[in-house]
PDB file of C-alpha atoms in Angstrom:
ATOM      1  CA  UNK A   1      65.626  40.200 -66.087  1.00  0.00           C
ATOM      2  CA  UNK A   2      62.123  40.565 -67.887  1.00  0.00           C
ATOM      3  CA  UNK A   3      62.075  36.628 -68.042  1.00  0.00           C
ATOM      4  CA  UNK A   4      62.612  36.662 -64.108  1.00  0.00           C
ATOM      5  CA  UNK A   5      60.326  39.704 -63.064  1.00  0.00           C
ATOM      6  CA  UNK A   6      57.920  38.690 -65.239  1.00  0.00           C
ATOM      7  CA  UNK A   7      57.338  35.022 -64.254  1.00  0.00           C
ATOM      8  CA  UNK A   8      57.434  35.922 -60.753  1.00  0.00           C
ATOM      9  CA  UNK A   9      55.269  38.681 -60.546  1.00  0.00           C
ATOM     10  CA  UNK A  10      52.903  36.598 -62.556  1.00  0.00           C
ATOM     11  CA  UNK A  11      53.369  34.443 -59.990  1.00  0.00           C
ATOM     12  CA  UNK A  12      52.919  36.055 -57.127  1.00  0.00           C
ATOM     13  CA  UNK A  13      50.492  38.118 -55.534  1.00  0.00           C
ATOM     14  CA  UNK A  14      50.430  40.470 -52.370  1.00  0.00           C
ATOM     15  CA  UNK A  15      50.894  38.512 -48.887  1.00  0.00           C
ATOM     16  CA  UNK A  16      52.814  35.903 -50.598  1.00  0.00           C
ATOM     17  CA  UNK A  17      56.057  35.020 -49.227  1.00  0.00           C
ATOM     18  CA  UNK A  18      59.249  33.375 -51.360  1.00  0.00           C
ATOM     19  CA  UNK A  19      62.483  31.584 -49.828  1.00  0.00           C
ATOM     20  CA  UNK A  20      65.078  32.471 -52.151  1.00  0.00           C
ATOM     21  CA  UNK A  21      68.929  31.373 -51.853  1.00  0.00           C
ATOM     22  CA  UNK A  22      71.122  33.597 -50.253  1.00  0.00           C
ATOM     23  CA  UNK A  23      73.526  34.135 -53.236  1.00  0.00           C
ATOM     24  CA  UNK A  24      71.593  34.744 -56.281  1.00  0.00           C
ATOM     25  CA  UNK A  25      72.253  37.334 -59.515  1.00  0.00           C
ATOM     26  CA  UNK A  26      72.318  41.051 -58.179  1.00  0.00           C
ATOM     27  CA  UNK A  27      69.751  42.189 -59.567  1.00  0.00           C
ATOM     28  CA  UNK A  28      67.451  39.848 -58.776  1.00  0.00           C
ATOM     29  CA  UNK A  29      68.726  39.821 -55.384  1.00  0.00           C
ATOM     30  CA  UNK A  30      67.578  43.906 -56.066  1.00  0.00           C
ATOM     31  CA  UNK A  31      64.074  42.689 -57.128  1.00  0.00           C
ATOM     32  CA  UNK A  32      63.617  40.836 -54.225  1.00  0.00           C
ATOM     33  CA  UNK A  33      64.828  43.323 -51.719  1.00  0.00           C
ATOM     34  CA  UNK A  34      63.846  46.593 -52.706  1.00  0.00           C
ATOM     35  CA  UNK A  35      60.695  45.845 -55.594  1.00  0.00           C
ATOM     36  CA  UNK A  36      58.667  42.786 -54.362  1.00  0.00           C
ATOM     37  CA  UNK A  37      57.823  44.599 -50.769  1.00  0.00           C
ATOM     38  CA  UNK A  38      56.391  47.017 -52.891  1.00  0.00           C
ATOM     39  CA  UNK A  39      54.085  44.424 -54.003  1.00  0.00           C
ATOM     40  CA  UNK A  40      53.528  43.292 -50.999  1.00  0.00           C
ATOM     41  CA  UNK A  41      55.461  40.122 -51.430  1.00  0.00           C
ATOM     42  CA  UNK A  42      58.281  39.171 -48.342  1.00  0.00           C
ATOM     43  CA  UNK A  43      61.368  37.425 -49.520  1.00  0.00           C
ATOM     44  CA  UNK A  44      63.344  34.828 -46.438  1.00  0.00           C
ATOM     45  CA  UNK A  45      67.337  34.441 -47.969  1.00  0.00           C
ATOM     46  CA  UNK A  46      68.483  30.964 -46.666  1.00  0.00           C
ATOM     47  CA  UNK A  47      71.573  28.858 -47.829  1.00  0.00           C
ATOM     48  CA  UNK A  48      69.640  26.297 -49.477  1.00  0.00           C
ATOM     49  CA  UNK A  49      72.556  23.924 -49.660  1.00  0.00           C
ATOM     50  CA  UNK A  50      71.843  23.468 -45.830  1.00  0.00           C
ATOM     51  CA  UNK A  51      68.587  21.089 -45.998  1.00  0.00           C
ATOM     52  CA  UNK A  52      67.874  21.208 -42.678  1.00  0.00           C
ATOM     53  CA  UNK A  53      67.771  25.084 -42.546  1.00  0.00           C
ATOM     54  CA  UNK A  54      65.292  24.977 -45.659  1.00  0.00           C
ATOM     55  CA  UNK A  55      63.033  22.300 -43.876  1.00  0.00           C
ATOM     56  CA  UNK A  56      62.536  24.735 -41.159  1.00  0.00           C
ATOM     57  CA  UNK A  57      62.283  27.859 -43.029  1.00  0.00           C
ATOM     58  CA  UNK A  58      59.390  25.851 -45.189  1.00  0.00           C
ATOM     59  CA  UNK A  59      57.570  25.463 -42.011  1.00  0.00           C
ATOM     60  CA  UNK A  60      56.049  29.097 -42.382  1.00  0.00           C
ATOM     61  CA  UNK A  61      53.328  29.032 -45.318  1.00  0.00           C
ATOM     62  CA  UNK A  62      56.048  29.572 -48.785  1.00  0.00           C
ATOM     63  CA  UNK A  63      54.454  30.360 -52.227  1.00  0.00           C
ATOM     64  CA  UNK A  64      57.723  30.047 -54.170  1.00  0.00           C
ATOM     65  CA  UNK A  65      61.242  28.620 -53.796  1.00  0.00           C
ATOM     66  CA  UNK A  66      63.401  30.655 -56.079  1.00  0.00           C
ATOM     67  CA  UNK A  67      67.627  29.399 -57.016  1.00  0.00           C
ATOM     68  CA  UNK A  68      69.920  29.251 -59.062  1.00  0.00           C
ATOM     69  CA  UNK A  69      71.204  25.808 -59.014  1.00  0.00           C
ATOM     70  CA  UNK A  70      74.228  27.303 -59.823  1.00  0.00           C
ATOM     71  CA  UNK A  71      74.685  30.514 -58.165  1.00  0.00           C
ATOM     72  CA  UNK A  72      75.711  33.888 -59.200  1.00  0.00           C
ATOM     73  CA  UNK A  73      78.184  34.893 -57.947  1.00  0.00           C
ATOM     74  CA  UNK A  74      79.242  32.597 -55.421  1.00  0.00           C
ATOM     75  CA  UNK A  75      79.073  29.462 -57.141  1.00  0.00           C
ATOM     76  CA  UNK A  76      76.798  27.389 -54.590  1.00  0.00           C
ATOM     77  CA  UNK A  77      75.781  24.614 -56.247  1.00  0.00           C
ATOM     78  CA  UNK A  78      72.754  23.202 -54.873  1.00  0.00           C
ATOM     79  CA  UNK A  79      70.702  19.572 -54.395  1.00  0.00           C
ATOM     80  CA  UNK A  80      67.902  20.850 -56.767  1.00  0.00           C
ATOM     81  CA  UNK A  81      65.995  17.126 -56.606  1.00  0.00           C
ATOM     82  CA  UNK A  82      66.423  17.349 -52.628  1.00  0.00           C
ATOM     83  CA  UNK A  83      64.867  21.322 -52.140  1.00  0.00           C
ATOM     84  CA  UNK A  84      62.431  20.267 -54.653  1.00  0.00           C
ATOM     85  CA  UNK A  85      61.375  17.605 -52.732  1.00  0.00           C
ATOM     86  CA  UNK A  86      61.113  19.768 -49.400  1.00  0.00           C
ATOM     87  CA  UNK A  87      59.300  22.754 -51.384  1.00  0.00           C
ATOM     88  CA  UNK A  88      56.483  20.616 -52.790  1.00  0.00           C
ATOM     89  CA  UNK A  89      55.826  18.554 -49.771  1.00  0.00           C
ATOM     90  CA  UNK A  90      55.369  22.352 -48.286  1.00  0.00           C
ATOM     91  CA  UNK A  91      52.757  23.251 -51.208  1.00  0.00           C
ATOM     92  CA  UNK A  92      55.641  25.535 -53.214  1.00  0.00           C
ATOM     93  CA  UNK A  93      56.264  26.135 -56.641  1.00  0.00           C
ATOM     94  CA  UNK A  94      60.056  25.835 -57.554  1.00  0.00           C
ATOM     95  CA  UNK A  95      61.461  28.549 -60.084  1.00  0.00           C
ATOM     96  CA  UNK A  96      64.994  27.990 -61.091  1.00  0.00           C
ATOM     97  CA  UNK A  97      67.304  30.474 -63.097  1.00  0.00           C
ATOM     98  CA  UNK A  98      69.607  27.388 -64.947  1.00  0.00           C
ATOM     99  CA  UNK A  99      71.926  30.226 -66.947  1.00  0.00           C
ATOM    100  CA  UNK A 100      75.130  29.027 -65.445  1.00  0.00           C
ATOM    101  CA  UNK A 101      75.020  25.438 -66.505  1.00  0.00           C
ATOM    102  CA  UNK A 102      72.635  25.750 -69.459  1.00  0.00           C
ATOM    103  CA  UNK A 103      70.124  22.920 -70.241  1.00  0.00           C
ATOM    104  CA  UNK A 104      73.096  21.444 -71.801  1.00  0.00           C
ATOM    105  CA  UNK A 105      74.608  20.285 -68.095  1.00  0.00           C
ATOM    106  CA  UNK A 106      71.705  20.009 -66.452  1.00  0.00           C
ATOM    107  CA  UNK A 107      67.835  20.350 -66.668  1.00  0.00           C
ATOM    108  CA  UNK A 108      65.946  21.618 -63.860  1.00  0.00           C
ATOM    109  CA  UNK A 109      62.485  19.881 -65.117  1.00  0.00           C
ATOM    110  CA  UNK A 110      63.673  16.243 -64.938  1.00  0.00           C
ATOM    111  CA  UNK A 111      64.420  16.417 -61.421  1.00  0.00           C
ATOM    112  CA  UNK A 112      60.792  18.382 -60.630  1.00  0.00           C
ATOM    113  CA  UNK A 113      61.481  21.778 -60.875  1.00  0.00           C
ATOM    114  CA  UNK A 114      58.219  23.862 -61.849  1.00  0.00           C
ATOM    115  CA  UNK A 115      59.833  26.716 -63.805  1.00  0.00           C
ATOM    116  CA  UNK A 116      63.255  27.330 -65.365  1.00  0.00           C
ATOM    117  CA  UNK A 117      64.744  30.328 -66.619  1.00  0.00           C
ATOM    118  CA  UNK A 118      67.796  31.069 -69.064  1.00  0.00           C
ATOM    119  CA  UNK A 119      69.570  33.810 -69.529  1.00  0.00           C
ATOM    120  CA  UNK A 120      69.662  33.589 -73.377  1.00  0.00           C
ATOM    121  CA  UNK A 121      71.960  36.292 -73.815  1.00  0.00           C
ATOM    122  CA  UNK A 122      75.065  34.577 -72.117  1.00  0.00           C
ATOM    123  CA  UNK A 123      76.163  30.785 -72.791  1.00  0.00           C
ATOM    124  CA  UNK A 124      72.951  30.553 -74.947  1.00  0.00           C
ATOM    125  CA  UNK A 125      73.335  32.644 -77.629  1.00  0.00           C
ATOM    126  CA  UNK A 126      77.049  32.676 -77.458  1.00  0.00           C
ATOM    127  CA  UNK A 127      78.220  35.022 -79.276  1.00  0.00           C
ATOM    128  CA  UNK A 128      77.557  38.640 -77.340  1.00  0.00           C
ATOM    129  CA  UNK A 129      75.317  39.882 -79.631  1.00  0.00           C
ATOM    130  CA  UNK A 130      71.967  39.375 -78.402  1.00  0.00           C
ATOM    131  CA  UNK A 131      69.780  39.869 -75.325  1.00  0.00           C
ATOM    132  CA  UNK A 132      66.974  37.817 -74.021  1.00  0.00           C
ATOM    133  CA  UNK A 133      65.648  35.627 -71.574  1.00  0.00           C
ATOM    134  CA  UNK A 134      63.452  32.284 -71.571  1.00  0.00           C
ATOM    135  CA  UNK A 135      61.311  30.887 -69.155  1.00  0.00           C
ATOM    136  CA  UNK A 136      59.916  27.333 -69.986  1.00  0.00           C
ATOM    137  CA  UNK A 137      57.734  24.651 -67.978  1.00  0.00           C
ATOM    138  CA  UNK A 138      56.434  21.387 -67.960  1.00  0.00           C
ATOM    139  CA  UNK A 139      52.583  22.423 -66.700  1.00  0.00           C
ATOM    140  CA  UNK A 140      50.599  23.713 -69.377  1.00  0.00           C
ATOM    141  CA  UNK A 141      48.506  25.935 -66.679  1.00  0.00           C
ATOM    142  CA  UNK A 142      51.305  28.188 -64.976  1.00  0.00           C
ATOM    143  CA  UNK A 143      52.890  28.445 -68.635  1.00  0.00           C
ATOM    144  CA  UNK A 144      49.611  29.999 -69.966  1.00  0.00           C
ATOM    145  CA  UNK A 145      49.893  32.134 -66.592  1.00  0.00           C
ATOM    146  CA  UNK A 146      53.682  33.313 -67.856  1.00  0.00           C
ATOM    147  CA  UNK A 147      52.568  34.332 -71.108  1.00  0.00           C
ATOM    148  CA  UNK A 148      49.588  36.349 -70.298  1.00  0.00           C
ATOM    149  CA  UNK A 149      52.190  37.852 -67.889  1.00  0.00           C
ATOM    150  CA  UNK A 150      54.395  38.385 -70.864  1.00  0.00           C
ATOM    151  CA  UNK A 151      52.021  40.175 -72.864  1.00  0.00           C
ATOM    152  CA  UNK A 152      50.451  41.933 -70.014  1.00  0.00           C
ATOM    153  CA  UNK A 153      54.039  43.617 -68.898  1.00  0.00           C
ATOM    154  CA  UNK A 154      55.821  43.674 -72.461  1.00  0.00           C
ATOM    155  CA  UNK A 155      58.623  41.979 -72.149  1.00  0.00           C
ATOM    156  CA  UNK A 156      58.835  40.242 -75.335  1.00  0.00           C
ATOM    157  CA  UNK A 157      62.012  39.433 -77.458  1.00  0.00           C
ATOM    158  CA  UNK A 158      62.776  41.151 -81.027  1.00  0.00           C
ATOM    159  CA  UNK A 159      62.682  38.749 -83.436  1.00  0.00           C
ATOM    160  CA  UNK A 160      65.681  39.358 -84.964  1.00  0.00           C
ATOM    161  CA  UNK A 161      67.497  38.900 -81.227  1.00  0.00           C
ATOM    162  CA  UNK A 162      65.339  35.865 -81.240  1.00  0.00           C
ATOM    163  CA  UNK A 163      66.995  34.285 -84.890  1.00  0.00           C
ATOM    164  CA  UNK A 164      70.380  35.489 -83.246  1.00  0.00           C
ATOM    165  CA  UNK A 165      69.488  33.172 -79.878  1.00  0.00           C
ATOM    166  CA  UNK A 166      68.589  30.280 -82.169  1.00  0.00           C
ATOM    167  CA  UNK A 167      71.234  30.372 -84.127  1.00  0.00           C
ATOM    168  CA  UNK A 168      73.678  29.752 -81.088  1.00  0.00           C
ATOM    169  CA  UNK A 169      71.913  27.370 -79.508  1.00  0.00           C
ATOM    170  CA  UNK A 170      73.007  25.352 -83.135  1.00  0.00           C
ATOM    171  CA  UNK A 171      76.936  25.159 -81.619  1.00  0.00           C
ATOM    172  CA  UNK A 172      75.906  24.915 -77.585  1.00  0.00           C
ATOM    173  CA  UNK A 173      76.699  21.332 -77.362  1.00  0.00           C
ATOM    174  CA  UNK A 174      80.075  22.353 -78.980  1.00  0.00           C
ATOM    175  CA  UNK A 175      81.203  25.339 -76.940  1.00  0.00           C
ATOM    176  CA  UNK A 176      79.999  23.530 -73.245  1.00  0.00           C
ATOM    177  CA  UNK A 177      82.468  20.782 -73.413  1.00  0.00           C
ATOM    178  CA  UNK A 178      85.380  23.651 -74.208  1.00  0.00           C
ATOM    179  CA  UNK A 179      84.017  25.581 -71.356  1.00  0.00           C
ATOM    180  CA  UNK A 180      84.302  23.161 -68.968  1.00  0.00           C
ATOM    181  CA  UNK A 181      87.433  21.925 -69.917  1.00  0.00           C
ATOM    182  CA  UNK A 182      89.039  25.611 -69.838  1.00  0.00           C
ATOM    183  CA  UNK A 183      87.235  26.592 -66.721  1.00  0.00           C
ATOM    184  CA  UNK A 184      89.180  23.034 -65.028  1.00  0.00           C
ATOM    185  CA  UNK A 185      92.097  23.627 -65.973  1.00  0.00           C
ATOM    186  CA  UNK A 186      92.247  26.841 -65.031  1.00  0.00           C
ATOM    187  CA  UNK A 187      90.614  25.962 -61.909  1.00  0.00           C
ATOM    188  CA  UNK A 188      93.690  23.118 -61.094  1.00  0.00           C
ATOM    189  CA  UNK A 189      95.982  25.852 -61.754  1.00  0.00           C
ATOM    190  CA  UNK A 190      95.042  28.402 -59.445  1.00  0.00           C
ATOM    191  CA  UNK A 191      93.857  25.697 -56.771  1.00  0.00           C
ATOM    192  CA  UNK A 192      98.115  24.347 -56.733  1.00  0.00           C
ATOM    193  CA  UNK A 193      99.128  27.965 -57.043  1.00  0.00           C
ATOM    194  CA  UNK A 194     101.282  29.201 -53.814  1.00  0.00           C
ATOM    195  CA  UNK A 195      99.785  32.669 -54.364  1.00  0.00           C
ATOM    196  CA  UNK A 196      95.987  32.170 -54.816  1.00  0.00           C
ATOM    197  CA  UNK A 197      94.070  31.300 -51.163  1.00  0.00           C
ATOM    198  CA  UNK A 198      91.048  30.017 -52.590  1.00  0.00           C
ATOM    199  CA  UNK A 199      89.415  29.029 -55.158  1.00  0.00           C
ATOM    200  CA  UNK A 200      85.286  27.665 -56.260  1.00  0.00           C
ATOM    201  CA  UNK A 201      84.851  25.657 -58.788  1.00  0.00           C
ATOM    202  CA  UNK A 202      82.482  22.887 -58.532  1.00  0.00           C
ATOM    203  CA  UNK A 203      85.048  20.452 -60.360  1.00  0.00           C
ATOM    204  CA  UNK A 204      87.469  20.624 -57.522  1.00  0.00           C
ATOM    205  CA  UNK A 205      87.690  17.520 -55.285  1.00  0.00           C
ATOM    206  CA  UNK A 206      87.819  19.887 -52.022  1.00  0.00           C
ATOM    207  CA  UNK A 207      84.905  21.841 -53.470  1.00  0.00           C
ATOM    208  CA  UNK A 208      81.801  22.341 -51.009  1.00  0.00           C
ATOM    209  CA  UNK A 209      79.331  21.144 -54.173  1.00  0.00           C
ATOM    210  CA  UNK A 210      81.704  18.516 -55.583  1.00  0.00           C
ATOM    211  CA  UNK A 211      79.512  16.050 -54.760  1.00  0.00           C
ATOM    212  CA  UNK A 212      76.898  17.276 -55.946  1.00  0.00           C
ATOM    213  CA  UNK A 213      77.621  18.255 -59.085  1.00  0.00           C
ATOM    214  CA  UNK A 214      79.278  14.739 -59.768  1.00  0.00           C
ATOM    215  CA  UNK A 215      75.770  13.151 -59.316  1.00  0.00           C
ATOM    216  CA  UNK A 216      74.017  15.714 -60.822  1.00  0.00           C
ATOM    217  CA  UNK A 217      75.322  17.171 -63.793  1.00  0.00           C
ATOM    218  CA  UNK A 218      75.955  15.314 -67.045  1.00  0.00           C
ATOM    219  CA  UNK A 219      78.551  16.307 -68.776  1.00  0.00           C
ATOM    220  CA  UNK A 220      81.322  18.596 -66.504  1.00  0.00           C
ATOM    221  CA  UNK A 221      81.161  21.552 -63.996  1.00  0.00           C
ATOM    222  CA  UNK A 222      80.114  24.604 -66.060  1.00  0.00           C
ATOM    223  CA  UNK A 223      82.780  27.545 -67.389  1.00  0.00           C
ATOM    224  CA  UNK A 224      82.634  29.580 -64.153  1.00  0.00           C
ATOM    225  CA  UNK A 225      85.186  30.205 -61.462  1.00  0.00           C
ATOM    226  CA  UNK A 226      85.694  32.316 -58.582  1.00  0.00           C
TER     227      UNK A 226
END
């Protein structure tokens, strides 16, 4: 959560607004409701797979469009390339949290995203034994603005939780492939089963992001199911 808070805070300043998804991780969904008005920063929740909807809620002056191209929990998967689009022809910066699908399915900054965030202490480091988060861009200027942001609020990584992180992102491009192919099968299972009414998984045929994530992500649908 420091890399989130951190980078938008930095970010952000009072009597800007943000158009977030409407399903994103709790607590940020918690930052945005109850600690940015504090700040004096307004947050619009839209479903961001709906392109019109996001088209008109751009038409009111947006600092930041904030995702998850893979939500938490509800497993939206959106058209990052196509909201990016919309958000910069409306003068936005995009900030993505990419934890979900890792940089190893997908990466946020090849299709124009301004800012992405990991979770480093889930698929990242791997292993359950360390916590951290990264934030990373391709512009030099609003990475310079992150850091000082960093090192103004104090959210800065250990270094031995930092070796820890490293050393799993050595076997990532191991453990996504098993991931995937787990989270499919068990996702074909449940989807056939007489007993189970419904089930999200982005590698479904009948999924509402299936296709999507078939011309977006590069090598299967991510370990998560719902």
């Amino acid at each position: 959560m420091a890399a989130i808070t951190q980078t938008l805070l930095t970010l952000l300043e009072s009597g800007d607004r943000v158009l977030c998804h409407r399903s994103v991780y709790d607590w940020t969904d918690t930052f945005f409701r109850e600690e940015a008005p504090r700040f004096g920063i307004t947050t619009a929740q839209v479903d961001l797979r709906d392109l019109t909807a996001v088209d008109k809620a751009l038409q009111t002056p947006t600092k930041l469009v904030y995702f998850e191209p893979l939500s938490n929990p509800g497993l939206d998967l959106i058209d990052v390339p196509a909201v990016v689009e919309l958000a910069h022809d409306a003068g936005a910066v995009v900030v993505v949290d990419n934890t979900f699908l890792t940089p190893y399915l997908f990466k946020p900054l090849r299709v124009g995203a301004d800012v992405v965030i990991h979770t480093a202490t889930k698929y990242l480091s791997g292993h359950g034994d360390a916590m951290g988060g990264i934030a990373i861009s391709n512009d030099q200027a609003l990475m310079d603005r992150i850091r000082r942001g960093r090192n103004i609020y104090g959210g800065v990584i250990s270094p031995f939780n930092a070796f820890l992180i490293m050393r799993g992102i050595g076997s990532l491009h191991v453990r996504m492939p098993a991931h995937c192919a787990n989270a499919l099968q068990v996702a074909e299972f449940l989807h056939d089963h007489p007993q189970v009414a419904d089930v999200r998984y982005p590698g479904l045929p009948d999924d509402h992001g299936h296709g999507v994530a078939t011309r977006l992500l590069q090598a299967g649908y991510g370990g998560m199911l719902g």
